[in-house]
Coordinates of C-alpha atoms and ligand atoms in Angstrom, one line a residue:
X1 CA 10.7 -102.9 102.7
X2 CA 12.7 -103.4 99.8
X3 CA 11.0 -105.2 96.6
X4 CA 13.8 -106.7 95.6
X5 CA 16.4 -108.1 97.6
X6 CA 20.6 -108.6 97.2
X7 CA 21.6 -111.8 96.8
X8 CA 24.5 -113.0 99.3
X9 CA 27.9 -114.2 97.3
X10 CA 30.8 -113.9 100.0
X11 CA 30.5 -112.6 103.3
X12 CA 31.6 -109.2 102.2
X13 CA 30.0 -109.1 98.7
X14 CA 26.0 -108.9 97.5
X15 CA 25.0 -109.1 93.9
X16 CA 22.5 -106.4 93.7
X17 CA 22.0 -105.8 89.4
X18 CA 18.7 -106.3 87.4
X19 CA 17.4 -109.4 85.5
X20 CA 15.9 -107.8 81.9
X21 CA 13.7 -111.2 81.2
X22 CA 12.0 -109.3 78.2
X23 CA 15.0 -107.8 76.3
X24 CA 15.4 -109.6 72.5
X25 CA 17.6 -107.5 70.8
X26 CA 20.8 -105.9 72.2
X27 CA 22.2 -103.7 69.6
X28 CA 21.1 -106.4 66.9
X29 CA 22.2 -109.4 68.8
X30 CA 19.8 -111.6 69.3
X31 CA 19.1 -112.3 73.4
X32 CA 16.9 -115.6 73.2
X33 CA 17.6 -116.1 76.3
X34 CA 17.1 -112.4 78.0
X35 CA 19.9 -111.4 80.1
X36 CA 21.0 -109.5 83.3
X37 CA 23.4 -106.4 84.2
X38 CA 25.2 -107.5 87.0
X39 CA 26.3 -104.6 89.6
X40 CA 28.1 -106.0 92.9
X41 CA 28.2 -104.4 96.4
X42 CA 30.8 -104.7 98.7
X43 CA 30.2 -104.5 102.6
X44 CA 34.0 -103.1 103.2
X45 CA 34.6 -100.1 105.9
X46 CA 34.3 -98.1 102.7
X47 CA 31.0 -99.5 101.1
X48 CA 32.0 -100.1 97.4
X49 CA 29.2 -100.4 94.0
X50 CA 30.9 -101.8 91.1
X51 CA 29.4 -101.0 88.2
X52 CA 25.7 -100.1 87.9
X53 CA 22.6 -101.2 85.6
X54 CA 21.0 -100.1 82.3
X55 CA 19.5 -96.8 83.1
X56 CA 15.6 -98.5 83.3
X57 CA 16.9 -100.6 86.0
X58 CA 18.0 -98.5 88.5
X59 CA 15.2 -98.7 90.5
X60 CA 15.5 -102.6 91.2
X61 CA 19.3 -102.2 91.8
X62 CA 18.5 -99.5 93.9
X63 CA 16.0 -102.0 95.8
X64 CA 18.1 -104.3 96.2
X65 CA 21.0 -102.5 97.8
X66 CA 18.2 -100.8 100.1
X67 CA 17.5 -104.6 101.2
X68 CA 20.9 -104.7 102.8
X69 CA 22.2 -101.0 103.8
X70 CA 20.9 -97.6 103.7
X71 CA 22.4 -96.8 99.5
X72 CA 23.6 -93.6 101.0
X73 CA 26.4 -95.5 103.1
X74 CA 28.3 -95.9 99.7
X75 CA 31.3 -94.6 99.7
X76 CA 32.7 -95.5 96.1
X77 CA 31.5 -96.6 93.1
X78 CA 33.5 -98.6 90.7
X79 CA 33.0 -98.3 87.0
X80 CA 34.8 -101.0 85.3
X81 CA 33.4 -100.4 81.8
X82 CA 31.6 -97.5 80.7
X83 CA 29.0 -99.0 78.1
X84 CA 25.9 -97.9 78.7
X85 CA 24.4 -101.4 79.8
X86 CA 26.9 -100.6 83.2
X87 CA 26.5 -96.8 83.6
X88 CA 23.3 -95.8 82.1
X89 CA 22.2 -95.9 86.1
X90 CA 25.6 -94.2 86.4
X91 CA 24.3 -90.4 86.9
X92 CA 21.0 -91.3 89.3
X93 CA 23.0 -93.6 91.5
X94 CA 25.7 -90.7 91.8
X95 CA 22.6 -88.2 92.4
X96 CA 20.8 -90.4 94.9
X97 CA 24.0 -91.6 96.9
X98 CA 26.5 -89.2 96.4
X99 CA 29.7 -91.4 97.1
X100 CA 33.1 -89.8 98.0
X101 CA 34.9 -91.2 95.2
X102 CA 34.0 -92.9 91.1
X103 CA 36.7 -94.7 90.0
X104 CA 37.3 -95.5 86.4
X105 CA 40.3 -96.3 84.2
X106 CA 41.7 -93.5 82.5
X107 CA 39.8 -94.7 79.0
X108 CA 36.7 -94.8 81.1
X109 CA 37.3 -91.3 83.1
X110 CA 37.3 -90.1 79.3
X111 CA 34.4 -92.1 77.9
X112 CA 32.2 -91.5 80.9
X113 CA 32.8 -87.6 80.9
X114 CA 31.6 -88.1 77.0
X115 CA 28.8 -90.0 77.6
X116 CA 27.2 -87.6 80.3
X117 CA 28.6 -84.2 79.5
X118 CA 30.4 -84.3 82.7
X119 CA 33.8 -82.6 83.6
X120 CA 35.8 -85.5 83.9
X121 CA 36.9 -84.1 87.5
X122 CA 34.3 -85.8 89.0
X123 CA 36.1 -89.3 88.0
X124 CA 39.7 -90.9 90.5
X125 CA 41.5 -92.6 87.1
X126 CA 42.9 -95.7 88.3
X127 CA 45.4 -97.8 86.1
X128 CA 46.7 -101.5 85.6
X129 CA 48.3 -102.2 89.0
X130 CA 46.9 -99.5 91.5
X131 CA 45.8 -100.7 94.4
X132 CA 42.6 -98.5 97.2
X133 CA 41.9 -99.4 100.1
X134 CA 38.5 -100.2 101.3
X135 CA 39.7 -99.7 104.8
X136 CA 39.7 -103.5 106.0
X137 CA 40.1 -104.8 102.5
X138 CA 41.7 -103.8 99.0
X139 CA 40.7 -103.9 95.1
X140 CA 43.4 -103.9 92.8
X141 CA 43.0 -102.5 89.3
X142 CA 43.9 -104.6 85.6
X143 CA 43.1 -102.2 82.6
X144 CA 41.9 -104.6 79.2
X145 CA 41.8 -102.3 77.3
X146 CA 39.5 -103.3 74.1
X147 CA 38.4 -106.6 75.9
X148 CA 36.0 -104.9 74.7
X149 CA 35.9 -101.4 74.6
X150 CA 39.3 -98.9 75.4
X151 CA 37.9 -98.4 78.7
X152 CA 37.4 -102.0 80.3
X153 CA 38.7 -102.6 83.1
X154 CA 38.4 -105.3 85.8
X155 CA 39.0 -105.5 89.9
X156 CA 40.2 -107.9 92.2
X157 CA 39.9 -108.1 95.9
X158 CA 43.0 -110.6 97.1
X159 CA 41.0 -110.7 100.5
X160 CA 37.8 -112.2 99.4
X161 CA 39.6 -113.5 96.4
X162 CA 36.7 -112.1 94.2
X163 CA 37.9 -111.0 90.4
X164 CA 35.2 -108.7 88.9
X165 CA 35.6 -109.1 84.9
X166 CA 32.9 -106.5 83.8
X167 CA 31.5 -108.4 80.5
X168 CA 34.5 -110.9 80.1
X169 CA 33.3 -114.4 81.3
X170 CA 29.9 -113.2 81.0
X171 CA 26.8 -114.2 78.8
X172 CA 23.4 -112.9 78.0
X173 CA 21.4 -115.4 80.0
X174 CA 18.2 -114.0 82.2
X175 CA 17.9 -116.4 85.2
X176 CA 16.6 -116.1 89.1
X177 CA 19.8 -118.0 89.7
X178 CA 22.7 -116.3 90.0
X179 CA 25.5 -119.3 90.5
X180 CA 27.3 -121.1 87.5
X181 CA 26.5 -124.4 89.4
X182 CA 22.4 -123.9 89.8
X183 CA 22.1 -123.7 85.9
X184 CA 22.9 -126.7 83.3
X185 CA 26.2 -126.2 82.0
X186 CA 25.3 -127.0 78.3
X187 CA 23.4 -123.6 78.3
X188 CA 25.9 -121.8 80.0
X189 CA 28.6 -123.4 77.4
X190 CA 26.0 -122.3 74.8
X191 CA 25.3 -119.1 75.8
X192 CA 29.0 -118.0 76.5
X193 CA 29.8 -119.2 73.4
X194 CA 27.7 -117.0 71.9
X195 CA 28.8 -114.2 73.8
X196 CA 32.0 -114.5 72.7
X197 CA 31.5 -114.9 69.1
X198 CA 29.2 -111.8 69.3
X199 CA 31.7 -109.5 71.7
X200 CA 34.9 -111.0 71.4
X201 CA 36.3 -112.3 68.4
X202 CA 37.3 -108.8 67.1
X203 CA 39.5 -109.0 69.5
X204 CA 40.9 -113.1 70.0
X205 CA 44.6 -112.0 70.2
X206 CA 43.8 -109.5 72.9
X207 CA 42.3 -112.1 74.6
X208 CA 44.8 -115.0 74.8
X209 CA 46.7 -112.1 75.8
X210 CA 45.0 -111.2 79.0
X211 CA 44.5 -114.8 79.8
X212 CA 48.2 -115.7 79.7
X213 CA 48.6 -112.0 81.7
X214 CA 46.4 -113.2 84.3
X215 CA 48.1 -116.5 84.6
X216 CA 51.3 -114.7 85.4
X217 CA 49.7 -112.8 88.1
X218 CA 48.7 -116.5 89.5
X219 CA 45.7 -114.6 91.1
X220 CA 43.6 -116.9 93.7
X221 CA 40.3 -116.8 92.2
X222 CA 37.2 -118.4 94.1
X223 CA 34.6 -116.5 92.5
X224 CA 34.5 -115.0 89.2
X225 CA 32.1 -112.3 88.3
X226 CA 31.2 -110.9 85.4
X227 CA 28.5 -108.1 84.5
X228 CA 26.3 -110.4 82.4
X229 CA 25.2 -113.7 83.3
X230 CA 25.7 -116.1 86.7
X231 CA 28.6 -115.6 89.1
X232 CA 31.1 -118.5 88.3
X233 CA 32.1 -120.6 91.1
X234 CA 32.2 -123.9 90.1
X235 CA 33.7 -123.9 86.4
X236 CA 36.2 -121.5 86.6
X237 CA 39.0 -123.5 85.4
X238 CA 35.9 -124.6 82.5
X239 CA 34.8 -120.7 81.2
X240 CA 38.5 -119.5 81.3
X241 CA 39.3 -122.9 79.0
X242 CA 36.7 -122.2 76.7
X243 CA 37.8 -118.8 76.4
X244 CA 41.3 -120.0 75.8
X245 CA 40.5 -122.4 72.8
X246 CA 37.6 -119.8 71.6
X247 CA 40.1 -117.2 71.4
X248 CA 42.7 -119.1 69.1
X249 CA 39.7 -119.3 66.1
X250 CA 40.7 -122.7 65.0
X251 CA 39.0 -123.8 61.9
X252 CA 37.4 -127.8 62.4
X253 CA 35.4 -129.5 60.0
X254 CA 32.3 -127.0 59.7
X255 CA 30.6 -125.7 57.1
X256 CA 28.3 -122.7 57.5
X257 CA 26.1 -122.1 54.8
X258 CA 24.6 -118.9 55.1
X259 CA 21.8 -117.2 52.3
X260 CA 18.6 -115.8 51.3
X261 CA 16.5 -116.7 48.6
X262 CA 13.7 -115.2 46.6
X263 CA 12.0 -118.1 45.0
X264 CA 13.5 -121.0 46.3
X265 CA 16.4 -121.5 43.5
X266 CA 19.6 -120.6 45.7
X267 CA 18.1 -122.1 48.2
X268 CA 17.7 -125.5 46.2
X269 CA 21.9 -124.9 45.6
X270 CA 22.5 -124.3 49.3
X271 CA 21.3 -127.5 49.9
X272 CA 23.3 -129.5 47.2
X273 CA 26.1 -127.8 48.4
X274 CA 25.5 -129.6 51.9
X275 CA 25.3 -132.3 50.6
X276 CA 28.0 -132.4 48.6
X277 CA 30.0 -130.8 51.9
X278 CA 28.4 -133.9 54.1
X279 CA 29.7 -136.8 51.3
X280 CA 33.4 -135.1 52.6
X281 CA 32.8 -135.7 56.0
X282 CA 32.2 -132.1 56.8
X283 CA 29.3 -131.1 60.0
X284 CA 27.4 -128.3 57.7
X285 CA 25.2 -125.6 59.6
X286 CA 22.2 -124.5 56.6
X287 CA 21.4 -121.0 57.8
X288 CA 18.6 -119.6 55.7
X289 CA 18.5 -115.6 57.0
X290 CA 14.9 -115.7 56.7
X291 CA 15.2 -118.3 59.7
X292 CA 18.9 -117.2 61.5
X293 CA 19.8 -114.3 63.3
X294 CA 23.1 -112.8 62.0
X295 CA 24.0 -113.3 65.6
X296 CA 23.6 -117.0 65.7
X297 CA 25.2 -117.4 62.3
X298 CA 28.1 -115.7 63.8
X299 CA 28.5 -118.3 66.6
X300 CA 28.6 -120.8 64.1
X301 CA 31.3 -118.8 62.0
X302 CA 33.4 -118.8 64.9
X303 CA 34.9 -122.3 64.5
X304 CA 33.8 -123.1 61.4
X305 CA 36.4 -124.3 58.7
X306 CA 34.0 -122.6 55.6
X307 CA 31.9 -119.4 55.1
X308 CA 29.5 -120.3 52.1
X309 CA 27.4 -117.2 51.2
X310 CA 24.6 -117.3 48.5
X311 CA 22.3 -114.2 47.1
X312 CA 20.3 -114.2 44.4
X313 CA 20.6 -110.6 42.7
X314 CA 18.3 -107.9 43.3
X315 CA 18.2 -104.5 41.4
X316 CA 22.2 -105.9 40.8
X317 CA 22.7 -106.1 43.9
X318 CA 23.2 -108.8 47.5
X319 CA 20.2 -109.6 48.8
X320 CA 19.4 -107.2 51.8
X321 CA 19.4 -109.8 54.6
X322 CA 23.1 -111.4 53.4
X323 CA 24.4 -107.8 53.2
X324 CA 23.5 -107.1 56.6
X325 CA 24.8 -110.9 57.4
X326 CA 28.2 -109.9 56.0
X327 CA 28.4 -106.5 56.9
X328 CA 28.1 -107.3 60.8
X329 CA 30.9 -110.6 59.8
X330 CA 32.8 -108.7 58.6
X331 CA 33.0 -106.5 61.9
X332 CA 33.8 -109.8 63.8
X333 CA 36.9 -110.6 61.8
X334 CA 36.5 -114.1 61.8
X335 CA 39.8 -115.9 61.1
X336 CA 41.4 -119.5 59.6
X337 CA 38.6 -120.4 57.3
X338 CA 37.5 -120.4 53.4
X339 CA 34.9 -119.0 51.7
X340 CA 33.0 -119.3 48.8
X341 CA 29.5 -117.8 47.2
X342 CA 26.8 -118.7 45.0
X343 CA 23.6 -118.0 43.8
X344 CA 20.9 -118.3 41.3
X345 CA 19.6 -115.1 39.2
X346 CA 17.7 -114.3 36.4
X347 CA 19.7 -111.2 34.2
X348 CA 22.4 -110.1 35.0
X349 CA 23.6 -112.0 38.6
X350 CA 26.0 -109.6 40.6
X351 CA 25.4 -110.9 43.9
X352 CA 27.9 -114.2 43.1
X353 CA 31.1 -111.1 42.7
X354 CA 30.0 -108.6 45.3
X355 CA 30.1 -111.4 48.0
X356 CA 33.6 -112.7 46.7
X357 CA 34.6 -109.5 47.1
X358 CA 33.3 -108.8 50.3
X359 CA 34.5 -112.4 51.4
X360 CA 37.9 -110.8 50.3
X361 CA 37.8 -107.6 52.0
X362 CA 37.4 -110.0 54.9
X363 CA 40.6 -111.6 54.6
X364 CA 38.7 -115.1 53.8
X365 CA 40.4 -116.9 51.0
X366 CA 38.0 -118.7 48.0
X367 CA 38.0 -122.3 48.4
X368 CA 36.4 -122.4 44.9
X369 CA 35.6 -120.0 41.7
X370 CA 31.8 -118.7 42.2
X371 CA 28.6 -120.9 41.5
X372 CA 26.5 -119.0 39.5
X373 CA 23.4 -120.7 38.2
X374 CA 20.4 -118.7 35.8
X375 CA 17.1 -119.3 36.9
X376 CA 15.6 -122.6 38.0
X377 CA 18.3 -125.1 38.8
X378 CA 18.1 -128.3 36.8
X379 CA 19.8 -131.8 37.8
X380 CA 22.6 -130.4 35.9
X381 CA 23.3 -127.0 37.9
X382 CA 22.3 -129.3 41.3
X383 CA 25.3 -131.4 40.2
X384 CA 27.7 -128.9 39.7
X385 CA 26.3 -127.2 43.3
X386 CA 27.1 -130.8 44.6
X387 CA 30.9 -130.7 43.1
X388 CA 31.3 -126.9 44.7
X389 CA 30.5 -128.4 47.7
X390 CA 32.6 -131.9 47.6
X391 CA 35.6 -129.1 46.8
X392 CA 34.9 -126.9 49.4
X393 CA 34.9 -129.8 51.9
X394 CA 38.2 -131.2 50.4
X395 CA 39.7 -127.6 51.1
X396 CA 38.4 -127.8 54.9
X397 CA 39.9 -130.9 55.3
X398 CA 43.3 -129.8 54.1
X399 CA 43.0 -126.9 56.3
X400 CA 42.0 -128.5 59.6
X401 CA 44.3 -131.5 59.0
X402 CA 41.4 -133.9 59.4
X403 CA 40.3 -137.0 57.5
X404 CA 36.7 -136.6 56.5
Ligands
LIG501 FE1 27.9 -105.3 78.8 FE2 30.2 -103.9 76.8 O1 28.7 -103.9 77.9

């Protein structure tokens, strides 16, 4: 008797991953919502796992293949991305059910070898266009290689017309449903949204890249599956759009104000800055740190047509929350936007050049000089924050094209 049970998505394939309702920080980005690691079982003449769980969930995805077959009828496991989220229950499910073969693409041969301290021996590379059979059925082989990491992978069976995308199309969302179509689509846009501004936007170009290569290879695609999140059988054609248009980075008429303040000063500027920002037409998103996650400021980054970043100075330095902010930005790459920074301070006032030339390093052109106000801010300095702000929003609208 099995305490959890697979979950039935075509007549040949189960869903049988873990739902991790509790986790709130993956790798400092912020899971509101919890999310799952999908792994997917295949009832072919050669019984297939594709990908596994995080290591403290291999008991339920061990449950829930035990509610279907006896585990040690698997034949091959499939790793289509070696992160440890996907093969941390990598070693114990090889232990427990010693399959004949574990595929991985070359990348992932390599980075799973690493990871365990194995002899890579033990992994069947597989590359962009190979083809196993399962006996009755097939699973072709697409290599993405950093979509997101050198390893990832995904797999395609033509017969059940199943693509298995490992975390591309995927979202952290924890949820005891597993189709697109049984959750509201608004969270699912949110969520995915999210995802990608976290995961992918390092790596945009890479991305309209594989989605124009997988529209050449025309694949018939009834149910998408990614290793995060629900299956997607219903909105397809809408997850691969948003992906298409996330992935081009285009600057519209957002502002993201991002700071920290220490006694309320740069804070008063950040918001006559929005509202100097708003009297141009511009939608402004006021992120205080003490209040945002750097992860949800960097969904708002991702289309936004401005990157406003205010510190007061500290021991001549950023504050530490908008370093960190800017530090994991900065990672992201984000692209087709302006930037500016300001803040209040009381001697000397660093913080105003170290983020303009962080904002630099970053490739983010200056939509205005600094804003750099000692002390308190008076009607005066509140004025001049209003002007930044009115010429920061004239620069967005000359940059989107837009009339404010
Ligand atoms: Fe879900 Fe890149 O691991």
């Amino acid at each position: 008797m099995s305490a959890f049970k697979a979950v039935k998505l075509t007549e040949k394939v189960y869903w049988v991953g873990a739902v991790d309702w509790a986790i709130r920080d993956f790798h400092g980005y912020s899971t509101s919502r919890g999310t799952t690691y999908n792994a997917f079982l295949v009832l072919a003449e050669k019984v297939t796992l594709i990908d596994t769980v995080k290591k403290p969930f291999f008991g339920e995805m061990m449950s829930r293949i035990a509610s279907i077959i006896d585990p040690g009828e698997i034949d091959y496991i499939i790793s289509n991305h070696s992160e440890m989220d996907h093969t941390g229950a990598l070693p114990d499910t090889i232990s427990s059910v010693h399959p004949e073969k574990v595929f991985a693409s070359p990348m992932g041969k390599k980075a799973i070898a690493a990871h365990f301290h194995w002899d890579p021996s033990v992994i069947t590379e597989v590359r962009t266009g190979d083809s196993i059979s399962l006996g009755n059925i097939s699973m072709t082989f697409i290599e993405t290689r950093m979509l997101h990491w050198p390893d990832s992978m995904v797999s395609y069976i033509p017969e059940e017309k199943v693509l298995f995308s490992q975390d591309g199309f995927g979202m952290h969302l924890a949820s005891s449903e597993r189709f697109d179509d049984e959750l509201p689509l608004h969270i699912l846009d949110e969520e995915s949204l999210k995802y990608y501004a976290n995961i992918l936007m390092p790596f945009s170009p890479l991305v309209s890249r594989l989605i124009d290569q997988l529209g050449d290879l025309d694949l018939d695609v009834d149910l998408l599956c990614p290793d995060h999140g629900p299956v997607w059988r219903s909105n397809i054609d809408h997850i691969i759009g948003n992906w298409t248009e996330w992935a081009k980075q285009k600057p519209s008429m957002k502002a993201v104000i991002v700071f920290d303040t220490m006694w309320h000063s740069t804070a008063t500027l950040a918001e006559a800055i929005c509202d100097g920002l708003d009297s141009q037409g511009i939608s402004v998103r006021v992120m205080p740190l003490a209040s945002s996650g750097r992860s949800d400021v960097a969904t708002e980054v991702l289309d936004a047509g401005a990157l406003i970043v205010g510190s007061p100075t500290i021991n001549n330095q950023i504050f530490p929350r908008v370093a960190d902010c800017m530090v994991y930005l900065k990672g992201l790459k984000p692209k087709n936007l302006v930037g500016a920074a300001f803040g209040s301070y009381g001697w000397s006032g660093e913080a105003v050049e170290q983020l303009e030339s962080l904002l630099g390093e970053m490739n983010i052109p200056l939509a205005s000089e600094g804003l750099k106000i000692n002390y308190v801010p008076d009607a005066e300095a509140l004025e001049k924050a209003r002007d930044f702000g009115i010429l920061i929003g004239k620069k967005v609208v000359e940059l989107t094209g837009e009339s404010g």
